JSON list of C-alpha atoms and ligand atoms in Angstrom, two decimals:
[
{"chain": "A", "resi": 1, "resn": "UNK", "atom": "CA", "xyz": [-5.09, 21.99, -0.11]},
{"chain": "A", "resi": 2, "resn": "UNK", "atom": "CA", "xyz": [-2.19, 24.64, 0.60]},
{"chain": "A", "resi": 3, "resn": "UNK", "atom": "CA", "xyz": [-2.30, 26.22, -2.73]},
{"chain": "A", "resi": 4, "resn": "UNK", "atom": "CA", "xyz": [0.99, 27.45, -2.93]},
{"chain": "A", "resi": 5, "resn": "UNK", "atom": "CA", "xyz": [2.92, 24.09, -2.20]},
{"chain": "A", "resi": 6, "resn": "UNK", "atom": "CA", "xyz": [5.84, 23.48, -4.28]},
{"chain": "A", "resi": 7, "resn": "UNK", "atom": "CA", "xyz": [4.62, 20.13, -5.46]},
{"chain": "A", "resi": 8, "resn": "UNK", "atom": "CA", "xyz": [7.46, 19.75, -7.96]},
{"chain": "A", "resi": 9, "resn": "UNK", "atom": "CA", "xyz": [10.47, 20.62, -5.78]},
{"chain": "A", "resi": 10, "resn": "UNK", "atom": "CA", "xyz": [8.61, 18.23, -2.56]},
{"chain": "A", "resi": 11, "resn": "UNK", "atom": "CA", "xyz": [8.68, 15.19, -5.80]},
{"chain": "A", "resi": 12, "resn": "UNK", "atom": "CA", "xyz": [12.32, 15.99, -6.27]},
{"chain": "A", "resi": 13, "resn": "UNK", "atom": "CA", "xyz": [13.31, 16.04, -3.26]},
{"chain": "A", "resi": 14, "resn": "UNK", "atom": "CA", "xyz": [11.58, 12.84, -2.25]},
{"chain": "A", "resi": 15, "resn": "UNK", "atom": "CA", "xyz": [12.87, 11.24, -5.37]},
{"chain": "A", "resi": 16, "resn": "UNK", "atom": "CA", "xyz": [16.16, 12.33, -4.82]},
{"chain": "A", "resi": 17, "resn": "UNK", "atom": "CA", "xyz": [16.22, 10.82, -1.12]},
{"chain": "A", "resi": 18, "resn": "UNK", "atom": "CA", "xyz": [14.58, 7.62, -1.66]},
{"chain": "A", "resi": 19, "resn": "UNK", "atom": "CA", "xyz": [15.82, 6.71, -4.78]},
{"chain": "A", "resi": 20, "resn": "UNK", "atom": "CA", "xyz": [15.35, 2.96, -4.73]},
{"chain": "A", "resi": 21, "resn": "UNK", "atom": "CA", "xyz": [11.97, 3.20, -3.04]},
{"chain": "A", "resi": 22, "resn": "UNK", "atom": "CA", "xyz": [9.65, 0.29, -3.87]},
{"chain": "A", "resi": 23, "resn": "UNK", "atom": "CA", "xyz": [7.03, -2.12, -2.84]},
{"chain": "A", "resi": 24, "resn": "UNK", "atom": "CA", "xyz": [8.81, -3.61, 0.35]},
{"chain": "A", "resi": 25, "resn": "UNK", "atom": "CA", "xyz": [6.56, -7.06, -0.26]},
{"chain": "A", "resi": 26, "resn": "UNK", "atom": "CA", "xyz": [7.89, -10.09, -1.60]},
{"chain": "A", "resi": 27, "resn": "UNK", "atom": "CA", "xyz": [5.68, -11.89, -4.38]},
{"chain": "A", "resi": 28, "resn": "UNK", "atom": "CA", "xyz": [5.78, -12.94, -7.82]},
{"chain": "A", "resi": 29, "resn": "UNK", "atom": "CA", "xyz": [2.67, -13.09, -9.39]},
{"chain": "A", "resi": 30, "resn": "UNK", "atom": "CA", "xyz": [-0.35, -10.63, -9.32]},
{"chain": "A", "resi": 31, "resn": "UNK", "atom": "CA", "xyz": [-2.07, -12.96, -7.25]},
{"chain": "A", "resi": 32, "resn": "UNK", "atom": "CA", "xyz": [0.79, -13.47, -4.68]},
{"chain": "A", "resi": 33, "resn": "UNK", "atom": "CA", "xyz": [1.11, -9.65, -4.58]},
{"chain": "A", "resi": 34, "resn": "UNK", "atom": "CA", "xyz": [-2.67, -9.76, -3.75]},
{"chain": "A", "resi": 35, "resn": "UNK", "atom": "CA", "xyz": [-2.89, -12.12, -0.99]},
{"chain": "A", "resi": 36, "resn": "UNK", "atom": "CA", "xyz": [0.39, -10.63, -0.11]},
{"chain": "A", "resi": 37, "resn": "UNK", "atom": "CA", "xyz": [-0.85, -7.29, 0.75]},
{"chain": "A", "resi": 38, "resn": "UNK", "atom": "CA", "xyz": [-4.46, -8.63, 1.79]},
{"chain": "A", "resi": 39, "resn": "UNK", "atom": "CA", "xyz": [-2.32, -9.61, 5.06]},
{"chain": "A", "resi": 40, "resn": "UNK", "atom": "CA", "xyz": [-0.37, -6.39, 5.29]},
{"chain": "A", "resi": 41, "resn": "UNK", "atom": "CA", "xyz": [-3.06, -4.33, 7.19]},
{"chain": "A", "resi": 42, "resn": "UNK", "atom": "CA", "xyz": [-1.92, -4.08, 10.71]},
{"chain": "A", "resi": 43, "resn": "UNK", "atom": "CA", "xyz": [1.33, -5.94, 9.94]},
{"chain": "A", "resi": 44, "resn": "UNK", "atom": "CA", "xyz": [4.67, -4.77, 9.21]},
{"chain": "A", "resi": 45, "resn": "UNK", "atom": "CA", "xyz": [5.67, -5.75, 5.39]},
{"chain": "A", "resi": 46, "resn": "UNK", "atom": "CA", "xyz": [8.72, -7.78, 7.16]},
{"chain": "A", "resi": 47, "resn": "UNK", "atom": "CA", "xyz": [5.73, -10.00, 8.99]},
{"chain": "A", "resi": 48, "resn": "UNK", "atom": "CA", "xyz": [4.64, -10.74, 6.31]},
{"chain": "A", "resi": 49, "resn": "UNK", "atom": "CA", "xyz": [7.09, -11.70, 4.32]},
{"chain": "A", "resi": 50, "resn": "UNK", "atom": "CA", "xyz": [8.49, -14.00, 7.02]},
{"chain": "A", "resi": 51, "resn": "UNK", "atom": "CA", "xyz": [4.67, -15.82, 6.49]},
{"chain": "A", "resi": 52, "resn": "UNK", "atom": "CA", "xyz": [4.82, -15.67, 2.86]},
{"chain": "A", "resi": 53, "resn": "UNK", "atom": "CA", "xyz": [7.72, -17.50, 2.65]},
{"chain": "A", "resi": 54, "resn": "UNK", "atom": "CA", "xyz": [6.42, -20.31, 4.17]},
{"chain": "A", "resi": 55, "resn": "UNK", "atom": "CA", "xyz": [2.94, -19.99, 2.59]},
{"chain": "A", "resi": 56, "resn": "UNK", "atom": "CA", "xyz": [3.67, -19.48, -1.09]},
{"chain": "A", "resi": 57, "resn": "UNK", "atom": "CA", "xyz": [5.61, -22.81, -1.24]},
{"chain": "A", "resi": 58, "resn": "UNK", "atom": "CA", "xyz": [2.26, -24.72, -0.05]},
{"chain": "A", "resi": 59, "resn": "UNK", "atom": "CA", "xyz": [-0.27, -22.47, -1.54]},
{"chain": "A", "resi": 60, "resn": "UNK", "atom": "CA", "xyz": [-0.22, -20.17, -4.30]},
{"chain": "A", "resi": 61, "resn": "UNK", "atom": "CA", "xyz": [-2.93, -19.97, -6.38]},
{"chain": "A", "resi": 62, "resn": "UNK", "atom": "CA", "xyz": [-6.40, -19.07, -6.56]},
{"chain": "A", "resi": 63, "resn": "UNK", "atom": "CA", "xyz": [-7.03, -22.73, -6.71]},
{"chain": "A", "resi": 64, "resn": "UNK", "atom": "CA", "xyz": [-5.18, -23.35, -4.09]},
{"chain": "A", "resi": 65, "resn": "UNK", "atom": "CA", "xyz": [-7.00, -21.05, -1.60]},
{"chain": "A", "resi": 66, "resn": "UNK", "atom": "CA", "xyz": [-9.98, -21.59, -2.98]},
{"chain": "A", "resi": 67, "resn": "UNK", "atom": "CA", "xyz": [-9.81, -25.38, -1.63]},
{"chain": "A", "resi": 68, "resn": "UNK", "atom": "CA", "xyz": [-9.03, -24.40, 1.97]},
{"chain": "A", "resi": 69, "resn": "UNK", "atom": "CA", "xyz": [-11.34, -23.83, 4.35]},
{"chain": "A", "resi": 70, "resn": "UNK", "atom": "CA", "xyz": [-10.66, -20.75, 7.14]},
{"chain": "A", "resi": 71, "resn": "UNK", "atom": "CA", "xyz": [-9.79, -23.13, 9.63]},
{"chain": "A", "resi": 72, "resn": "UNK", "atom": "CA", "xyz": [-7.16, -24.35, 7.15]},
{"chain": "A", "resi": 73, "resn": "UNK", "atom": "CA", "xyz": [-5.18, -21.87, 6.17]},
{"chain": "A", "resi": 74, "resn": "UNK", "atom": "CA", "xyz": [-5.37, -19.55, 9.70]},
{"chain": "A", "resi": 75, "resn": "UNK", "atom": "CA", "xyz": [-2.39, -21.46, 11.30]},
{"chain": "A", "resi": 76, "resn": "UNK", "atom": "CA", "xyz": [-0.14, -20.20, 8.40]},
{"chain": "A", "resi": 77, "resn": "UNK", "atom": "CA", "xyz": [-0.61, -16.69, 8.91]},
{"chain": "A", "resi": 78, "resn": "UNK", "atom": "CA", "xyz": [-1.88, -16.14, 12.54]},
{"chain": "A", "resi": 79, "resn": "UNK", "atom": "CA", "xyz": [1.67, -14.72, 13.11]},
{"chain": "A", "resi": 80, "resn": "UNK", "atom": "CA", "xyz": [-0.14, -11.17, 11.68]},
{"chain": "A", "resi": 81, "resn": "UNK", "atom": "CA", "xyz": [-2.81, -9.46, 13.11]},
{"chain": "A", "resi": 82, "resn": "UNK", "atom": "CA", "xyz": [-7.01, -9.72, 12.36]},
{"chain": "A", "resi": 83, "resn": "UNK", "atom": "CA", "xyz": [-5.84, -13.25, 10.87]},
{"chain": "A", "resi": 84, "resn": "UNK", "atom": "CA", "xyz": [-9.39, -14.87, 11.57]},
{"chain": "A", "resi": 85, "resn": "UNK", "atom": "CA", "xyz": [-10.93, -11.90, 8.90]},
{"chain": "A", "resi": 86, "resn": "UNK", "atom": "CA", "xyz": [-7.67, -11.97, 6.92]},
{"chain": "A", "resi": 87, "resn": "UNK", "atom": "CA", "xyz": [-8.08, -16.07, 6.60]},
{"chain": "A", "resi": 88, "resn": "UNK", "atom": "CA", "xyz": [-11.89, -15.94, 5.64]},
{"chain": "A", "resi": 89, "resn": "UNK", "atom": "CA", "xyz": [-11.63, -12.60, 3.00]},
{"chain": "A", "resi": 90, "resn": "UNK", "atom": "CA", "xyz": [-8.71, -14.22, 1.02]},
{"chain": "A", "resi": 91, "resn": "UNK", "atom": "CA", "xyz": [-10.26, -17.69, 0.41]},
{"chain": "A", "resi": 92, "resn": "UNK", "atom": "CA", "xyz": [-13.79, -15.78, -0.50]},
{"chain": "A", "resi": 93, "resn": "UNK", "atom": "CA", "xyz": [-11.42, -13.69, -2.59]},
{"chain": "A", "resi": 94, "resn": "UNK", "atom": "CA", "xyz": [-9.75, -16.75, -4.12]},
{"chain": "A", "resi": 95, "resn": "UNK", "atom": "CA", "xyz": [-13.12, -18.80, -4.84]},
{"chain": "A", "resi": 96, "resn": "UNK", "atom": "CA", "xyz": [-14.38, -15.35, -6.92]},
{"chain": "A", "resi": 97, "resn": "UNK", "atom": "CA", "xyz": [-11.44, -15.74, -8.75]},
{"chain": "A", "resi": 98, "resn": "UNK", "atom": "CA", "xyz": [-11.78, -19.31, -9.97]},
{"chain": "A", "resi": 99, "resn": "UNK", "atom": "CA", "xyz": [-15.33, -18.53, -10.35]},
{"chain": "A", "resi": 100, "resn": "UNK", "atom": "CA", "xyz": [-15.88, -15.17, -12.02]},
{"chain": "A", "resi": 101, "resn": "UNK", "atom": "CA", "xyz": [-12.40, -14.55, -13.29]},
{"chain": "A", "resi": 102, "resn": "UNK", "atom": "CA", "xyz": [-11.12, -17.79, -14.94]},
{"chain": "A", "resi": 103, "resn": "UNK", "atom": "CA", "xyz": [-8.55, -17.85, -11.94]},
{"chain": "A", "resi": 104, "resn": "UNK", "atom": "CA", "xyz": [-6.92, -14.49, -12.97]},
{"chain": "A", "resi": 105, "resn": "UNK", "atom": "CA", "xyz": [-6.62, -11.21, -10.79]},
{"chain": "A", "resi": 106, "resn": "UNK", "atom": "CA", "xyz": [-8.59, -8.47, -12.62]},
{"chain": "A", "resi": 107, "resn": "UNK", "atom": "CA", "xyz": [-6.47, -5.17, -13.70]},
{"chain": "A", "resi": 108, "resn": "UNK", "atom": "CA", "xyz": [-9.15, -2.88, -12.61]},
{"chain": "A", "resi": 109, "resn": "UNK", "atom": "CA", "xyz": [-9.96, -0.79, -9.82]},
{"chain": "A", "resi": 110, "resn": "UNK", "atom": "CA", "xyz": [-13.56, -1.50, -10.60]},
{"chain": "A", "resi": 111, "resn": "UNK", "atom": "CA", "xyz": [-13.40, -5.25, -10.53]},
{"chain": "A", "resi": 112, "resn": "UNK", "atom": "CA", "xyz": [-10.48, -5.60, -7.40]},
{"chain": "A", "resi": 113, "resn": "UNK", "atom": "CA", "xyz": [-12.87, -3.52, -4.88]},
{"chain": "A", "resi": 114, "resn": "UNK", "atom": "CA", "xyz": [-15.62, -6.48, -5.72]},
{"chain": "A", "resi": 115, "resn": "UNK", "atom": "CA", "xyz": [-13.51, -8.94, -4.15]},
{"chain": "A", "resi": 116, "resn": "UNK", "atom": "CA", "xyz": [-13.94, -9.80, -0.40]},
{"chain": "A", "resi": 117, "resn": "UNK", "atom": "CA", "xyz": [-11.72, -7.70, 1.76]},
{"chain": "A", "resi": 118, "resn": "UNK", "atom": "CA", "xyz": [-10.26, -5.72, -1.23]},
{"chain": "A", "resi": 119, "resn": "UNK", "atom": "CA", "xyz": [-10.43, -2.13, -0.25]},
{"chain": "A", "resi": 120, "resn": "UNK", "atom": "CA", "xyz": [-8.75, 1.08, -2.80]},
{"chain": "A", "resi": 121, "resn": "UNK", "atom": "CA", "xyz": [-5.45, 0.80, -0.89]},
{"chain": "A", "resi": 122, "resn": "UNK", "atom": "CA", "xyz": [-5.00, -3.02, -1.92]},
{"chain": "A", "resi": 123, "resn": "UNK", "atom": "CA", "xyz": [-6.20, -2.57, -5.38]},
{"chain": "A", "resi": 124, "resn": "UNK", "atom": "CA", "xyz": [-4.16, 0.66, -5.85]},
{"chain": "A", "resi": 125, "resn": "UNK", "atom": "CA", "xyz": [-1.34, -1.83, -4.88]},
{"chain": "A", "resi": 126, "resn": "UNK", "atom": "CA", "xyz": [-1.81, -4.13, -7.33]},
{"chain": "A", "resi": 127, "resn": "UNK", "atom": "CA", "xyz": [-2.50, -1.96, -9.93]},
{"chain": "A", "resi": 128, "resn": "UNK", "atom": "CA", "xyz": [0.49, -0.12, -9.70]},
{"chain": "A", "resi": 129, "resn": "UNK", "atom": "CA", "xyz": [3.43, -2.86, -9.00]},
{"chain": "A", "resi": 130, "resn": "UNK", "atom": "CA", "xyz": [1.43, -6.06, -10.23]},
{"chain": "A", "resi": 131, "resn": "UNK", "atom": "CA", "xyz": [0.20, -4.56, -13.43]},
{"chain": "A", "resi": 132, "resn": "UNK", "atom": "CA", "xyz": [2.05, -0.97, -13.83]},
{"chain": "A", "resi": 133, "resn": "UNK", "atom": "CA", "xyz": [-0.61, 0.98, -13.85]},
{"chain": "A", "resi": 134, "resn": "UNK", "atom": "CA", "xyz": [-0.42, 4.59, -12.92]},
{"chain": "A", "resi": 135, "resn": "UNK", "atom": "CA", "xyz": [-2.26, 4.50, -9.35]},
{"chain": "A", "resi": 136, "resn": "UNK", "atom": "CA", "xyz": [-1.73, 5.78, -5.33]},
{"chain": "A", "resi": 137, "resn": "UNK", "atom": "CA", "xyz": [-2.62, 4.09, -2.55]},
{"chain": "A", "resi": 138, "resn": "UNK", "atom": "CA", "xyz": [-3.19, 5.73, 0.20]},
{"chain": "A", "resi": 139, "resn": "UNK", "atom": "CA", "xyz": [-2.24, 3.84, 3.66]},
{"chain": "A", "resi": 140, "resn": "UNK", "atom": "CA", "xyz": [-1.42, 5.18, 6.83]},
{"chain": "A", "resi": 141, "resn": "UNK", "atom": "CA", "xyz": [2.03, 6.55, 5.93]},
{"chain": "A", "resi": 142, "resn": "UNK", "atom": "CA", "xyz": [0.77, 8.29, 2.49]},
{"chain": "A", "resi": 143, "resn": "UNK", "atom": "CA", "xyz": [-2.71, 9.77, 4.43]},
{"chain": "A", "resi": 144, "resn": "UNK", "atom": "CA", "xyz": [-0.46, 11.44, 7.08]},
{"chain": "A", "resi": 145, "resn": "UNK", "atom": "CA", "xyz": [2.72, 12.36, 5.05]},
{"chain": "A", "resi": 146, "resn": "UNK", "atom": "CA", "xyz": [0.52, 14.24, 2.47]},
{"chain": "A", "resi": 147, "resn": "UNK", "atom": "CA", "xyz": [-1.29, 15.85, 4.75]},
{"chain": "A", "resi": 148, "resn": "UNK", "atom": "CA", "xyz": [1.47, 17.39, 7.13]},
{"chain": "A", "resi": 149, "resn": "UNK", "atom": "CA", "xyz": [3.04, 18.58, 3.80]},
{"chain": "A", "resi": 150, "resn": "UNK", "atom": "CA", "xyz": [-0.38, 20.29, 2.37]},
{"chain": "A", "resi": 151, "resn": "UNK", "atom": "CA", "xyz": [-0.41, 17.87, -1.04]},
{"chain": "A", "resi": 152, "resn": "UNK", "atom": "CA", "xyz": [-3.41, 16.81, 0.65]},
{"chain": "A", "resi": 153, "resn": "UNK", "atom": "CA", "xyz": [-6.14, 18.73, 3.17]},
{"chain": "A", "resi": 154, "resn": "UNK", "atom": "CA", "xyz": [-8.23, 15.96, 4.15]},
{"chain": "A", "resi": 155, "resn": "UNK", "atom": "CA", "xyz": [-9.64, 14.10, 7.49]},
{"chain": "A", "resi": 156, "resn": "UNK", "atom": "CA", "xyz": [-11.07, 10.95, 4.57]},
{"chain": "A", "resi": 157, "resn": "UNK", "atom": "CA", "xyz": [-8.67, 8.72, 2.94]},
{"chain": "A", "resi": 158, "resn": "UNK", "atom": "CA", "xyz": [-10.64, 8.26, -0.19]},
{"chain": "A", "resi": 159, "resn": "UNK", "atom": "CA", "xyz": [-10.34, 12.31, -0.23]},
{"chain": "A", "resi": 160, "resn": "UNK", "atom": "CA", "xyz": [-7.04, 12.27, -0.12]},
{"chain": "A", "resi": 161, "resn": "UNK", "atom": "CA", "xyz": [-6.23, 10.06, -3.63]},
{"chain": "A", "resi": 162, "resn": "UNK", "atom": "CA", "xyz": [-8.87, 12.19, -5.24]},
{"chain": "A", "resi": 163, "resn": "UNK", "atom": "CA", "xyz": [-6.08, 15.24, -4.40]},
{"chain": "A", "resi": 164, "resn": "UNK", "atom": "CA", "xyz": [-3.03, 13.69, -4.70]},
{"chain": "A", "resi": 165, "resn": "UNK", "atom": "CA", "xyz": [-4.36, 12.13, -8.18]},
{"chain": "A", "resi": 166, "resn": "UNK", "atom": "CA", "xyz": [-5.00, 15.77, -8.89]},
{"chain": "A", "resi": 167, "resn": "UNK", "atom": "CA", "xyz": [-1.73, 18.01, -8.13]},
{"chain": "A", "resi": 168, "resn": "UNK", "atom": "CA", "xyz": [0.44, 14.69, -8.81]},
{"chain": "A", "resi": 169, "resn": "UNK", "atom": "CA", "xyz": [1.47, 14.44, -12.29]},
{"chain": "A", "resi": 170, "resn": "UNK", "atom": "CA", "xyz": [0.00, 10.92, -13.16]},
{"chain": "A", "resi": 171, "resn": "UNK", "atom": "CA", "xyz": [3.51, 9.53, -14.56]},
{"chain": "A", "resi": 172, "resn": "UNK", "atom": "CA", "xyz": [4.35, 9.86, -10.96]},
{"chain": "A", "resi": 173, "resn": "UNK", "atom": "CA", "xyz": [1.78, 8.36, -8.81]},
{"chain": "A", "resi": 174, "resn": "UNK", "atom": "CA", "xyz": [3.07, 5.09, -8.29]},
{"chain": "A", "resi": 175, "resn": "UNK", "atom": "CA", "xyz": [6.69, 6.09, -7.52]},
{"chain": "A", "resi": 176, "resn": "UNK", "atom": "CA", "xyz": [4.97, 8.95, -5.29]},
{"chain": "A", "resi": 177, "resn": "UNK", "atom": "CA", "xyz": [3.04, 6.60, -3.28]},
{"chain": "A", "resi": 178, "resn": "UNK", "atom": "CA", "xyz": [6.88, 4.67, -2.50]},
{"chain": "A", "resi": 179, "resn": "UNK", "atom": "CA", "xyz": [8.28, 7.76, -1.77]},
{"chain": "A", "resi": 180, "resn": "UNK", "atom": "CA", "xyz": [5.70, 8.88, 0.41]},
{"chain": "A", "resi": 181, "resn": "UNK", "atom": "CA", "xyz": [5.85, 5.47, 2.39]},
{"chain": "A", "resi": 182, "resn": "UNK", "atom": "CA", "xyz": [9.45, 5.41, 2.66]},
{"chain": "A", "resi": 183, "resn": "UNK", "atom": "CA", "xyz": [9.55, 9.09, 4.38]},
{"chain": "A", "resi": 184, "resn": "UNK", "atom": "CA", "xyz": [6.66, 8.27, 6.82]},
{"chain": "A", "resi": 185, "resn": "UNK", "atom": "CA", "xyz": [8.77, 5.32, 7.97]},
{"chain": "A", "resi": 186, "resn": "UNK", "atom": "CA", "xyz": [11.56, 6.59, 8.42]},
{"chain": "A", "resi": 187, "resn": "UNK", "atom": "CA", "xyz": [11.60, 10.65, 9.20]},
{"chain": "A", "resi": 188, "resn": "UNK", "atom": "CA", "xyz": [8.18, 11.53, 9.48]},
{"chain": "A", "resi": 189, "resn": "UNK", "atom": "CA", "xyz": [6.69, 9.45, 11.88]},
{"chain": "A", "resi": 190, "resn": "UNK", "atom": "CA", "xyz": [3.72, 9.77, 13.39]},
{"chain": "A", "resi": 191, "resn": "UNK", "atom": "CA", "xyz": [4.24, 10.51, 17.07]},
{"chain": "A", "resi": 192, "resn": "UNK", "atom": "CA", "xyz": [7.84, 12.42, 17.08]},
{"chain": "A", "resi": 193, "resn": "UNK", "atom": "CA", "xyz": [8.39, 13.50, 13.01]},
{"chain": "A", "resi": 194, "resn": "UNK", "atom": "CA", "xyz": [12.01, 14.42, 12.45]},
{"chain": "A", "resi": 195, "resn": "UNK", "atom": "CA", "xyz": [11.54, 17.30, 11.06]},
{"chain": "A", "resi": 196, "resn": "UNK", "atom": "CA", "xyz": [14.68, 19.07, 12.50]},
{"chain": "A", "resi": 197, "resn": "UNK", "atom": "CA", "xyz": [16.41, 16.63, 9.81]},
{"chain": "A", "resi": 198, "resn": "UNK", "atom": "CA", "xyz": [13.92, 16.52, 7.45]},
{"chain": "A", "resi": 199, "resn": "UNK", "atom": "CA", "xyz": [15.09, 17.60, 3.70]},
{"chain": "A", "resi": 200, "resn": "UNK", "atom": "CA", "xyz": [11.32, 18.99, 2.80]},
{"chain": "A", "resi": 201, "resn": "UNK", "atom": "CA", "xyz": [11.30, 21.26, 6.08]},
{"chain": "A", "resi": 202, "resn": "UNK", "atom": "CA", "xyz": [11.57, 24.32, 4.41]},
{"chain": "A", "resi": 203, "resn": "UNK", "atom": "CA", "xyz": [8.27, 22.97, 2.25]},
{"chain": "A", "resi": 204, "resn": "UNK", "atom": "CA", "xyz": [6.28, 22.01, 5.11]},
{"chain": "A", "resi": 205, "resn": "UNK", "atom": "CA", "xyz": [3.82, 24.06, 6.97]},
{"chain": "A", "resi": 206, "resn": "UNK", "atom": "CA", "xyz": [3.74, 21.09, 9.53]},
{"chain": "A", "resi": 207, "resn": "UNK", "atom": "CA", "xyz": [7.18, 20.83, 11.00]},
{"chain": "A", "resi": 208, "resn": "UNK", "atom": "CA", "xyz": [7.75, 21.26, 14.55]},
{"chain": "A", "resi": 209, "resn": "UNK", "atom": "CA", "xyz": [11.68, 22.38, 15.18]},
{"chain": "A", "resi": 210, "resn": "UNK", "atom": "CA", "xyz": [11.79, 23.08, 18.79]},
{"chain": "B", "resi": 1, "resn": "SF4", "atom": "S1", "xyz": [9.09, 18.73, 8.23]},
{"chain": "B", "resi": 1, "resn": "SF4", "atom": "FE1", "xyz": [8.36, 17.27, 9.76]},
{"chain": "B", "resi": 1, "resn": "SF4", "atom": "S2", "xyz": [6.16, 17.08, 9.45]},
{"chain": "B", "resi": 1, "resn": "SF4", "atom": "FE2", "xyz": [7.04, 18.03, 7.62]},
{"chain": "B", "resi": 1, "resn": "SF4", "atom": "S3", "xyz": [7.42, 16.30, 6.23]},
{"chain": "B", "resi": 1, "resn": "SF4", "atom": "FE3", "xyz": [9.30, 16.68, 7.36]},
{"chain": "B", "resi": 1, "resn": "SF4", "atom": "S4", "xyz": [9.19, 15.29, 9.13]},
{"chain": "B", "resi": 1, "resn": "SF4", "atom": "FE4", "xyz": [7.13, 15.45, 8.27]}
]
């Protein structure tokens, strides 16, 4: 961790540029939001809300996955990638719901990393849009945005909430989490970062201006 980052002025700034930043997925029910983000890994948000369109009007609860077999429910989101796993983890997911949780998604971390295919970053999801609970997931965009800017020094993902839940004020790590996304999509990508237009450049110890 770079000790002397500016973590207030980086929040404002990020704040201040991505104002309306928010979970990009469509859904409106914990359990959509779930499933919903269950299919997100290796898929662009836009993929899948193209197949959740489609989807949510046949099936939408935990019942309703919980009947399907793999087989079943694979042709409705092949469109996104690992669907095979994707197909098998949600209905194991959804039959643990009906079964152990009355049909209801659980509002812990504890209880969402039992499900099948439910890793932190999905459950931090949930917890923080579904159920507004202060939490950070940490994807792809978060891990490498934190890091360039020294909020984070880690090569581990789980590592990396652990800091960011520590030199983020709490009443700020789900809006953090947006903001973070929203900048690693759209200036600081990962192969060419724009940092010669980046608004945190004089913050980050990462930037390459040529
Ligand atoms: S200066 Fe470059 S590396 Fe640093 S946050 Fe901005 S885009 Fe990313």
């Amino acid at each position: 961790l770079v000790a002397s980052v500016p973590v207030k002025k980086i929040l404002k700034i990020l704040q201040e540029t991505y104002p309306d930043a928010r979970c990009a997925l469509n859904y409106t029910t914990p359990f959509e939001l779930l499933i919903a983000t269950m299919l997100s890994a290796q898929s662009t948000d836009r993929q899948v809300n193209e197949i959740t369109r489609e989807l949510f009007k046949v099936y939408n609860t935990p019942e309703d996955f919980a009947a399907l077999t793999p087989e079943e429910l694979a042709p409705y989101i092949k469109a996104c990638g690992l669907f095979k796993n994707k197909s098998r983890h949600i209905i194991a997911t959804a039959r643990k719901l009906v079964t152990d949780y009355g049909g209801k998604v659980p509002d812990s971390l504890e209880e969402l990393i039992k499900l099948p295919g439910v890793g932190r970053k999905t459950a931090n999801v949930v917890l923080s849009n579904a159920f507004s609970q202060p939490a950070i997931a940490v994807d792809t965009h978060v891990f490498r945005v934190a890091n360039r800017l020294g909020l984070a020094a880690s090569d581990k993902v789980e590592e990396t909430e652990m800091q960011l839940r520590k030199i983020i004020p709490r009443n700020h790590w789900s809006q953090a989490h947006h903001w973070l996304i929203f900048h690693g999509r759209q200036v600081c990508h990962a192969r060419r970062p724009g940092c010669p237009i980046c608004p945190l450049q004089s913050y980050c110890h990462y930037k390459k201006i040529d």
